[in-house]
Amino acid sequence: MLNLTPSLTNRPLDETLPSWGVLILESHHGPDFEMEFRVHDFVKVLYVISGSGSVHVGEDRYEVSPRDMVVVLPGRKNRIEDSPNSPISCYVLCVHRSLLTFDPQAISALPLGLLPRQAHFAQRIERRLRRLLYQQLQNSPLTPLAMVSNGLEILSLIANHRVEKTEGLADLSQEPGVDEMVAYIRHLDTHFFEATTIDEASSSVGIPRRRFTQLFRGVTGQTWLNYVQELRVEHACKLLETTDRPITSIAFECGFAELSTFYRAFRKMRDVTPSAWRRSRAD
């Protein structure tokens, strides 16, 4: 019978990096886990899967629980301390500082310590960490390239992570879930082509669908589907005006799975067909 119980450890895992400079670990602490302070020459990102405790970085101490992330910069001493009866399981991403020498500001752009918690952002990072684990296990000629590119992508996301405030939304600002919703909408504005269904969207934010629908309309004044399609059609208009690419190619790039859906949405938003829009802009 397949054993799905993870192996427990009472000592921190070895953090020796491979020659390409990116390592991902999955660590499940046993009841007697102990860790001394460590200092290393790489950026470390700790992502808590389960359990609770504290992460010490230098003289600072951060209380952590599931979906929390802590960034440790090179040269900073650090260690994990589990809460009694609640040992931590975590992902540990290590990216050597030599991979960041192309940008003198790269390391200083990264936040130090505990990141603000947002469910949507945490899920995005967790998916990428799981992808890295998979890539590391492949042990193929493309493993180094895949791991370096994805490791740097995670650091880029973290460097650009900000908690968006709900200025101008005084009537909603005190309601639970609004900050998460605003963060999701900021992401959606530049990743509309990835959107699939409202069920998946509400799940990614960690808000029940009915509540998600209410909050989304309260923040944007629109339904989720109308907002997404407006973003897609707006991008399609730019491509129709500035390129000679086929309409089918444009529709799929903008996130429409079916060409007929693209035509219906475009006509609804612009009162003309995509072809007519392109001709009117060429005149």
mmCIF file of N, CA and C in Angstrom, residues 120 127 184 187-188 191-204 209 212 224-225 228-229 232 254-257 261:
data_model
loop_
_atom_site.group_PDB
_atom_site.id
_atom_site.type_symbol
_atom_site.label_atom_id
_atom_site.label_comp_id
_atom_site.label_asym_id
_atom_site.label_seq_id
_atom_site.Cartn_x
_atom_site.Cartn_y
_atom_site.Cartn_z
ATOM 1 N N HIS A 120 -4.786 35.247 -1.954
ATOM 2 C CA HIS A 120 -4.583 35.104 -3.396
ATOM 3 C C HIS A 120 -3.096 35.075 -3.735
ATOM 4 N N ARG A 127 1.700 27.643 -5.686
ATOM 5 C CA ARG A 127 1.663 26.901 -6.955
ATOM 6 C C ARG A 127 3.038 26.868 -7.610
ATOM 7 N N TYR A 184 -6.668 41.039 -5.536
ATOM 8 C CA TYR A 184 -7.037 40.162 -6.655
ATOM 9 C C TYR A 184 -7.336 40.966 -7.915
ATOM 10 N N HIS A 187 -4.283 42.218 -9.612
ATOM 11 C CA HIS A 187 -3.659 41.130 -10.374
ATOM 12 C C HIS A 187 -4.436 40.849 -11.653
ATOM 13 N N LEU A 188 -5.751 40.849 -11.550
ATOM 14 C CA LEU A 188 -6.602 40.565 -12.703
ATOM 15 C C LEU A 188 -6.396 41.588 -13.814
ATOM 16 N N HIS A 191 -3.563 40.216 -15.714
ATOM 17 C CA HIS A 191 -3.564 38.782 -15.993
ATOM 18 C C HIS A 191 -4.963 38.303 -16.398
ATOM 19 N N PHE A 192 -5.721 39.176 -17.042
ATOM 20 C CA PHE A 192 -7.096 38.850 -17.429
ATOM 21 C C PHE A 192 -7.162 37.669 -18.386
ATOM 22 N N PHE A 193 -6.101 37.446 -19.150
ATOM 23 C CA PHE A 193 -6.072 36.354 -20.121
ATOM 24 C C PHE A 193 -5.977 34.994 -19.443
ATOM 25 N N GLU A 194 -5.652 34.969 -18.132
ATOM 26 C CA GLU A 194 -5.561 33.713 -17.387
ATOM 27 C C GLU A 194 -6.876 33.353 -16.699
ATOM 28 N N ALA A 195 -7.781 34.305 -16.570
ATOM 29 C CA ALA A 195 -9.020 34.078 -15.826
ATOM 30 C C ALA A 195 -9.834 32.961 -16.467
ATOM 31 N N THR A 196 -10.442 32.119 -15.644
ATOM 32 C CA THR A 196 -11.212 30.993 -16.164
ATOM 33 C C THR A 196 -12.682 31.109 -15.773
ATOM 34 N N THR A 197 -12.985 30.841 -14.503
ATOM 35 C CA THR A 197 -14.377 30.912 -14.044
ATOM 36 C C THR A 197 -14.443 31.679 -12.733
ATOM 37 N N ILE A 198 -15.626 32.145 -12.402
ATOM 38 C CA ILE A 198 -15.803 32.863 -11.147
ATOM 39 C C ILE A 198 -15.605 31.926 -9.955
ATOM 40 N N ASP A 199 -15.922 30.647 -10.120
ATOM 41 C CA ASP A 199 -15.702 29.685 -9.038
ATOM 42 C C ASP A 199 -14.213 29.560 -8.722
ATOM 43 N N GLU A 200 -13.393 29.478 -9.757
ATOM 44 C CA GLU A 200 -11.956 29.389 -9.527
ATOM 45 C C GLU A 200 -11.429 30.690 -8.935
ATOM 46 N N ALA A 201 -11.959 31.813 -9.379
ATOM 47 C CA ALA A 201 -11.531 33.107 -8.851
ATOM 48 C C ALA A 201 -11.848 33.220 -7.369
ATOM 49 N N SER A 202 -13.064 32.870 -6.968
ATOM 50 C CA SER A 202 -13.437 32.969 -5.554
ATOM 51 C C SER A 202 -12.615 32.012 -4.708
ATOM 52 N N SER A 203 -12.322 30.824 -5.249
ATOM 53 C CA SER A 203 -11.498 29.865 -4.525
ATOM 54 C C SER A 203 -10.080 30.379 -4.336
ATOM 55 N N SER A 204 -9.523 31.035 -5.359
ATOM 56 C CA SER A 204 -8.148 31.540 -5.268
ATOM 57 C C SER A 204 -8.011 32.640 -4.225
ATOM 58 N N ARG A 209 -18.241 32.005 -3.011
ATOM 59 C CA ARG A 209 -18.661 32.621 -4.270
ATOM 60 C C ARG A 209 -19.675 33.756 -4.056
ATOM 61 N N PHE A 212 -17.909 36.653 -2.648
ATOM 62 C CA PHE A 212 -16.991 37.143 -3.681
ATOM 63 C C PHE A 212 -17.738 38.027 -4.668
ATOM 64 N N TRP A 224 -18.214 40.111 -12.253
ATOM 65 C CA TRP A 224 -16.890 39.564 -12.569
ATOM 66 C C TRP A 224 -16.749 39.324 -14.071
ATOM 67 N N LEU A 225 -17.740 38.688 -14.686
ATOM 68 C CA LEU A 225 -17.645 38.360 -16.104
ATOM 69 C C LEU A 225 -17.568 39.615 -16.959
ATOM 70 N N VAL A 228 -14.028 41.179 -16.604
ATOM 71 C CA VAL A 228 -13.005 40.415 -17.319
ATOM 72 C C VAL A 228 -13.141 40.608 -18.824
ATOM 73 N N GLN A 229 -14.354 40.540 -19.333
ATOM 74 C CA GLN A 229 -14.533 40.685 -20.780
ATOM 75 C C GLN A 229 -14.197 42.090 -21.259
ATOM 76 N N ARG A 232 -10.480 42.192 -21.622
ATOM 77 C CA ARG A 232 -10.060 41.420 -22.787
ATOM 78 C C ARG A 232 -10.368 42.158 -24.093
ATOM 79 N N CYS A 254 -6.173 37.084 -25.873
ATOM 80 C CA CYS A 254 -6.906 37.875 -24.891
ATOM 81 C C CYS A 254 -7.654 37.017 -23.874
ATOM 82 N N GLY A 255 -7.651 35.700 -24.074
ATOM 83 C CA GLY A 255 -8.246 34.823 -23.077
ATOM 84 C C GLY A 255 -9.556 34.193 -23.464
ATOM 85 N N PHE A 256 -10.007 34.400 -24.702
ATOM 86 C CA PHE A 256 -11.263 33.799 -25.149
ATOM 87 C C PHE A 256 -10.992 32.389 -25.679
ATOM 88 N N ALA A 257 -11.663 31.402 -25.108
ATOM 89 C CA ALA A 257 -11.455 30.015 -25.532
ATOM 90 C C ALA A 257 -12.189 29.707 -26.831
ATOM 91 N N THR A 261 -17.475 33.327 -28.760
ATOM 92 C CA THR A 261 -17.604 34.087 -27.506
ATOM 93 C C THR A 261 -16.928 35.449 -27.636
#
